[in-house]
Amino acid sequence: MSQNKPLLEIRNLKKYFVAQKSFLGNNHSFVKAVDDVSFNINEGETLGLVGESGCGKTTTGRTIIKLYEPTAGEIIFDGKDIAKLNSKEIMPYRRKMQMIFQDPYASLDARMTVGDIIGEAIDIHKLMGKKESKERVKYLLSKVGLNSEHANRYPHEFSGGQRQRIGIARALAVEPKFIVCDEPISALDVSIQAQVVNMLEDLQSDLGLTYLFIAHDLSMVKHISTKIGVMYLGKMVELSPSNELYKKPLHPYTQALLSAIPVPDPDAAEKNKRIMLEGETPSPINPPPGCRFKGRCRYAKPICEESEPELKDLGGDHCVACHLY
Ligand code: SF4
């Protein structure tokens, strides 16, 4: 249940990767994968983070849990800025922040048994002895809808949905407070997707977890998210309580993403015509001035060419970065 207290405060986070090194070493070109992004996630809540591939959403998740070192900005976790902590100092926090990966096939070591995969982090963090660790593995398997005999089997003996359950049990092994769910249902059959989302919701309310739930479209985050952030080319372009965003999307990019969700009712579908985005996403290497969406925006005006819109709160925590508002 939400405590209405931020567990995570992200302030002006940047993650740049060197794209090309200059000869003299002082004029590199950078991929600005995450470029000055700020948001909070309250304890026990879920922020859904969406956008097309390459928008920076996965890099944001990986930078927050320090799989990547941030280029600049603050990552305040449970009141402490962890952005600049070194590899030793980060260890107690690393246990509290886990990740569920997109690909349940690639993310599990095929040579290890399921029991060893889930128990590995317990051993690394020296949380308990061998016997208790085995008991905990059994408990975690039951928590994700598998049974204790599964501990002795290997990942290839499971379906995609079961493997994702194993990945979730592994993330839970060290009793995290915060989990980055990086497109955890994108690689699964549609029939399995809802089961995994429901299970993540149940685990959240049972264990008081806080999630950053990354997805490439808005249909996947609708039910699980308390708030939604929409990213475009390294920038947060809209950030809003979930219900409000679906009722009243403000940014032209969010409107296009929402219009792409299939509507089962033919009358409603007729009213909600799909907005087709034209033009190419510009390169994230040294992006041009002005609004990064201008080449694909049907409302673009002269100011959009020169001035980059700031993310502004229009009231009720609904923030948008667009010169129309
Ligand atoms: Fe479109 Fe201009 Fe708004 Fe960018 S700032 S989304 S180009 S109207």
Coordinates of C-alpha atoms and ligand atoms in Angstrom, one line a residue:
M1 CA 0.0 0.0 0.0
S2 CA 1.3 3.5 -0.8
Q3 CA 2.9 5.4 2.1
N4 CA 2.8 8.6 0.0
K5 CA 6.5 9.1 0.8
P6 CA 9.1 9.0 -2.0
L7 CA 11.3 5.9 -1.8
L8 CA 13.1 7.1 -4.9
E9 CA 13.8 10.7 -6.0
I10 CA 15.5 11.1 -9.3
R11 CA 16.9 14.6 -9.9
N12 CA 18.3 15.8 -13.2
L13 CA 19.6 12.4 -14.1
K14 CA 21.9 12.2 -17.1
K15 CA 23.5 9.2 -18.8
Y16 CA 25.7 9.9 -21.8
F17 CA 27.7 7.3 -23.7
V18 CA 30.7 8.3 -25.8
A19 CA 29.7 7.7 -29.4
Q20 CA 32.9 8.8 -31.1
K21 CA 36.2 9.9 -29.5
S22 CA 37.8 13.0 -30.8
F23 CA 41.5 13.0 -31.8
L24 CA 42.5 15.5 -29.2
G25 CA 40.3 13.8 -26.5
N26 CA 38.3 16.9 -25.5
N27 CA 35.6 17.0 -28.1
H28 CA 33.9 13.6 -28.0
S29 CA 30.4 13.2 -29.4
F30 CA 27.9 11.6 -27.0
V31 CA 24.7 9.6 -27.2
K32 CA 22.5 11.4 -24.7
A33 CA 20.5 8.4 -23.7
V34 CA 19.1 10.0 -20.6
D35 CA 19.2 13.8 -20.6
D36 CA 18.1 15.6 -17.5
V37 CA 15.3 13.4 -16.2
S38 CA 13.5 14.0 -12.9
F39 CA 10.7 12.1 -11.1
N40 CA 9.8 10.5 -7.8
I41 CA 8.3 7.1 -7.0
N42 CA 6.4 6.8 -3.7
E43 CA 6.9 3.8 -1.5
G44 CA 4.6 0.9 -2.5
E45 CA 3.7 2.6 -5.9
T46 CA 4.5 1.9 -9.5
L47 CA 5.8 4.3 -12.1
G48 CA 5.2 3.0 -15.6
L49 CA 7.9 4.3 -18.0
V50 CA 7.0 4.1 -21.7
G51 CA 8.4 5.2 -25.1
E52 CA 9.7 3.7 -28.3
S53 CA 12.9 1.7 -28.4
G54 CA 15.9 4.0 -28.0
C55 CA 14.0 6.6 -25.9
G56 CA 16.2 6.0 -22.9
K57 CA 13.8 4.1 -20.6
T58 CA 15.9 1.0 -20.1
T59 CA 19.0 3.1 -19.6
T60 CA 17.1 5.1 -17.0
G61 CA 16.3 1.9 -15.1
R62 CA 19.8 0.6 -15.3
T63 CA 21.4 3.9 -14.2
I64 CA 19.1 4.1 -11.2
I65 CA 20.2 0.7 -9.9
K66 CA 23.8 1.6 -10.9
L67 CA 24.4 -1.0 -13.5
Y68 CA 25.5 2.2 -15.4
E69 CA 27.3 5.0 -13.7
P70 CA 25.3 8.2 -14.0
T71 CA 26.9 11.1 -15.9
A72 CA 25.2 13.6 -13.7
G73 CA 22.3 14.0 -11.3
E74 CA 21.0 12.6 -8.0
I75 CA 19.5 9.2 -7.3
I76 CA 18.0 9.6 -3.8
F77 CA 17.0 6.2 -2.5
D78 CA 15.4 6.0 1.0
G79 CA 16.8 9.5 1.7
K80 CA 20.4 8.9 0.6
D81 CA 22.0 10.1 -2.7
I82 CA 23.6 6.9 -4.1
A83 CA 24.6 8.4 -7.4
K84 CA 28.3 8.8 -6.5
L85 CA 28.8 5.9 -4.2
N86 CA 31.6 3.6 -5.2
S87 CA 31.3 -0.2 -5.8
K88 CA 31.9 -1.0 -2.1
E89 CA 29.6 1.7 -0.7
I90 CA 26.8 0.7 -3.0
M91 CA 26.6 -2.9 -1.8
P92 CA 24.0 -2.5 1.0
Y93 CA 21.8 -0.5 -1.5
R94 CA 22.3 -2.9 -4.3
R95 CA 20.5 -5.6 -2.3
K96 CA 17.5 -3.3 -1.9
M97 CA 17.3 -2.6 -5.6
Q98 CA 16.8 -5.5 -8.0
M99 CA 15.9 -5.9 -11.6
I100 CA 13.6 -8.3 -13.6
F101 CA 14.9 -8.6 -17.2
Q102 CA 13.0 -8.6 -20.4
D103 CA 14.2 -11.8 -21.8
P104 CA 13.5 -14.8 -19.6
Y105 CA 15.5 -17.0 -21.9
A106 CA 18.8 -15.1 -21.9
S107 CA 18.7 -13.9 -18.3
L108 CA 18.9 -17.3 -16.6
D109 CA 22.2 -19.2 -16.6
A110 CA 21.4 -22.5 -18.5
R111 CA 24.1 -24.5 -16.5
M112 CA 22.6 -23.7 -13.1
T113 CA 19.6 -25.3 -11.4
V114 CA 16.7 -23.1 -10.6
G115 CA 17.5 -23.5 -6.9
D116 CA 21.1 -22.3 -7.4
I117 CA 19.9 -19.4 -9.6
I118 CA 17.5 -18.1 -6.9
G119 CA 19.9 -18.8 -4.0
E120 CA 23.0 -17.2 -5.6
A121 CA 22.3 -13.7 -4.5
I122 CA 21.4 -14.9 -0.9
D123 CA 24.9 -16.5 -0.8
I124 CA 26.7 -13.4 -2.3
H125 CA 25.1 -11.2 0.3
K126 CA 25.7 -13.8 3.0
L127 CA 22.1 -13.4 4.2
M128 CA 21.7 -16.9 5.8
G129 CA 23.2 -20.4 6.0
K130 CA 22.8 -23.2 3.4
K131 CA 19.8 -24.8 5.1
E132 CA 17.8 -21.6 5.6
S133 CA 18.7 -20.6 2.0
K134 CA 17.2 -23.8 0.7
E135 CA 14.0 -23.2 2.6
R136 CA 13.8 -19.6 1.4
V137 CA 14.2 -20.8 -2.2
K138 CA 11.2 -23.1 -1.7
Y139 CA 9.2 -20.3 -0.2
L140 CA 10.0 -18.0 -3.1
L141 CA 9.1 -20.7 -5.7
S142 CA 5.7 -21.0 -4.0
K143 CA 5.3 -17.2 -4.0
V144 CA 5.7 -17.1 -7.8
G145 CA 3.3 -20.0 -8.4
L146 CA 5.9 -22.8 -8.8
N147 CA 6.7 -25.7 -6.5
S148 CA 9.6 -26.9 -4.5
E149 CA 10.6 -29.7 -6.9
H150 CA 11.3 -27.1 -9.5
A151 CA 14.4 -26.1 -7.6
N152 CA 16.3 -29.1 -9.0
R153 CA 15.5 -28.5 -12.6
Y154 CA 17.2 -26.4 -15.3
P155 CA 15.9 -23.3 -17.0
H156 CA 15.4 -25.1 -20.4
E157 CA 12.8 -27.4 -18.8
F158 CA 10.4 -24.4 -18.3
S159 CA 8.1 -22.3 -20.5
G160 CA 8.7 -18.6 -21.1
G161 CA 6.1 -17.6 -18.5
Q162 CA 7.6 -20.0 -15.9
R163 CA 11.1 -18.7 -16.6
Q164 CA 9.9 -15.2 -16.0
R165 CA 8.5 -16.4 -12.7
I166 CA 11.9 -17.8 -11.8
G167 CA 13.5 -14.4 -12.7
I168 CA 11.0 -12.7 -10.4
A169 CA 11.8 -15.2 -7.6
R170 CA 15.5 -14.5 -8.1
A171 CA 14.8 -10.7 -7.8
L172 CA 12.9 -11.3 -4.6
A173 CA 15.5 -13.5 -3.0
V174 CA 17.4 -10.7 -1.2
E175 CA 14.2 -8.9 0.1
P176 CA 14.4 -5.8 -2.1
K177 CA 12.3 -2.7 -1.6
F178 CA 12.5 -1.5 -5.2
I179 CA 12.5 -3.5 -8.4
V180 CA 13.1 -2.3 -12.0
C181 CA 10.8 -4.4 -14.2
D182 CA 12.4 -4.0 -17.6
E183 CA 9.7 -4.9 -20.1
P184 CA 9.0 -8.1 -18.1
I185 CA 6.1 -9.2 -20.3
S186 CA 7.1 -8.1 -23.8
A187 CA 8.7 -11.4 -24.7
L188 CA 5.7 -13.5 -23.3
D189 CA 2.6 -14.8 -25.0
V190 CA -0.3 -12.4 -24.7
S191 CA -2.2 -15.1 -22.8
I192 CA 0.6 -15.2 -20.1
Q193 CA 1.1 -11.4 -19.9
A194 CA -1.9 -10.7 -17.7
Q195 CA -1.0 -13.5 -15.3
V196 CA 2.5 -12.1 -14.8
V197 CA 1.2 -8.6 -14.3
N198 CA -1.4 -9.8 -11.7
M199 CA 1.3 -11.7 -9.9
L200 CA 3.6 -8.7 -9.8
E201 CA 0.6 -6.7 -8.3
D202 CA -0.1 -9.3 -5.7
L203 CA 3.6 -9.4 -4.7
Q204 CA 3.6 -5.7 -4.5
S205 CA 0.8 -5.5 -2.0
D206 CA 2.1 -8.5 0.0
L207 CA 5.6 -7.4 0.3
G208 CA 5.3 -3.6 0.0
L209 CA 7.4 -3.4 -3.1
T210 CA 8.0 -0.3 -5.2
Y211 CA 8.3 -0.7 -9.0
L212 CA 9.7 1.1 -12.0
F213 CA 7.8 -0.8 -14.8
I214 CA 9.3 -0.2 -18.2
A215 CA 7.2 -1.0 -21.4
H216 CA 7.2 0.1 -25.0
D217 CA 3.5 0.9 -25.1
L218 CA 0.8 2.4 -22.9
S219 CA -1.4 -0.7 -22.9
M220 CA 1.0 -2.7 -20.9
V221 CA 1.4 -0.3 -18.0
K222 CA -2.2 0.8 -17.7
H223 CA -3.3 -1.5 -14.8
I224 CA -0.2 -1.7 -12.8
S225 CA 0.9 2.0 -12.7
T226 CA 0.1 4.6 -10.2
K227 CA 1.9 7.2 -12.3
I228 CA 3.1 7.1 -15.9
G229 CA 6.2 8.8 -17.5
V230 CA 6.5 9.1 -21.2
M231 CA 10.0 9.4 -22.6
Y232 CA 11.1 10.6 -26.0
L233 CA 14.8 10.7 -27.1
G234 CA 16.2 10.9 -23.6
K235 CA 13.7 13.4 -22.2
M236 CA 10.6 13.0 -20.1
V237 CA 7.9 14.6 -22.1
E238 CA 4.9 13.9 -19.9
L239 CA 4.5 12.7 -16.3
S240 CA 1.1 12.2 -14.7
P241 CA -1.1 10.2 -12.4
S242 CA -2.1 7.1 -14.5
N243 CA -5.9 7.8 -14.7
E244 CA -5.4 11.4 -15.7
L245 CA -2.9 10.5 -18.5
Y246 CA -5.3 8.0 -20.1
K247 CA -8.3 10.5 -19.7
K248 CA -6.4 13.6 -20.9
P249 CA -3.1 13.0 -22.6
L250 CA -1.5 16.4 -23.3
H251 CA 1.8 15.8 -25.2
P252 CA 1.3 15.1 -29.0
Y253 CA 3.6 12.1 -28.6
T254 CA 1.5 10.6 -25.8
Q255 CA -1.6 11.2 -27.8
A256 CA -0.1 9.2 -30.7
L257 CA 1.0 6.4 -28.4
L258 CA -2.5 6.2 -26.8
S259 CA -4.2 6.2 -30.2
A260 CA -2.2 3.0 -31.1
I261 CA -3.8 0.9 -28.4
P262 CA -6.5 -1.3 -30.1
V263 CA -10.0 -0.6 -28.9
P264 CA -12.4 -3.6 -28.8
D265 CA -15.6 -1.6 -29.3
P266 CA -15.9 -0.7 -33.1
D267 CA -17.9 2.5 -32.3
A268 CA -15.3 3.7 -29.9
A269 CA -12.5 2.7 -32.3
E270 CA -14.1 4.9 -35.0
K271 CA -14.0 7.9 -32.7
N272 CA -10.4 7.3 -31.6
K273 CA -8.7 7.4 -34.9
R274 CA -5.0 6.3 -34.8
I275 CA -2.5 9.2 -35.1
M276 CA 0.2 8.0 -37.4
L277 CA 3.6 9.5 -36.6
E278 CA 5.5 10.6 -39.6
G279 CA 9.2 11.4 -40.0
E280 CA 12.2 9.8 -38.3
T281 CA 13.3 10.0 -34.7
P282 CA 16.4 12.2 -34.8
S283 CA 19.8 10.8 -33.7
P284 CA 20.4 10.9 -30.0
I285 CA 24.0 11.9 -30.7
N286 CA 24.1 15.6 -30.0
P287 CA 20.4 16.1 -30.7
P288 CA 19.4 19.4 -32.5
P289 CA 18.1 22.5 -30.5
G290 CA 14.5 23.0 -29.8
C291 CA 11.9 20.3 -29.2
R292 CA 13.2 16.9 -30.0
F293 CA 9.8 15.8 -31.3
K294 CA 9.4 18.7 -33.7
G295 CA 10.1 16.7 -36.9
R296 CA 7.2 14.4 -36.2
C297 CA 4.7 16.8 -34.5
R298 CA 1.7 18.0 -36.4
Y299 CA 1.4 21.0 -34.1
A300 CA 5.0 22.2 -34.4
K301 CA 5.4 26.0 -34.5
P302 CA 8.4 28.3 -34.9
I303 CA 9.3 28.4 -31.2
C304 CA 9.6 24.6 -31.2
E305 CA 12.6 25.0 -33.6
E306 CA 14.7 27.0 -31.2
S307 CA 13.5 26.5 -27.7
E308 CA 13.5 23.3 -25.8
P309 CA 10.3 23.0 -23.8
E310 CA 10.6 22.4 -20.1
L311 CA 8.6 19.9 -18.1
K312 CA 5.9 22.0 -16.4
D313 CA 3.3 21.0 -13.8
L314 CA -0.1 22.1 -15.1
G315 CA -1.8 21.2 -11.8
G316 CA -2.7 17.9 -10.2
D317 CA 0.8 16.6 -10.7
H318 CA 0.2 16.4 -14.5
C319 CA 3.5 17.6 -16.1
V320 CA 4.2 18.1 -19.8
A321 CA 7.1 19.5 -21.8
C322 CA 5.4 21.2 -24.8
H323 CA 5.0 24.8 -26.1
L324 CA 1.3 24.2 -26.6
Y325 CA 0.8 24.6 -22.8
Ligands
SF4_1 FE1 5.0 19.7 -30.9 FE2 6.2 22.0 -30.3 FE3 4.9 20.6 -28.4 FE4 7.3 19.8 -29.4 S1 6.9 21.7 -28.3 S2 5.5 18.5 -29.0 S3 7.0 20.4 -31.6 S4 4.0 21.5 -30.2

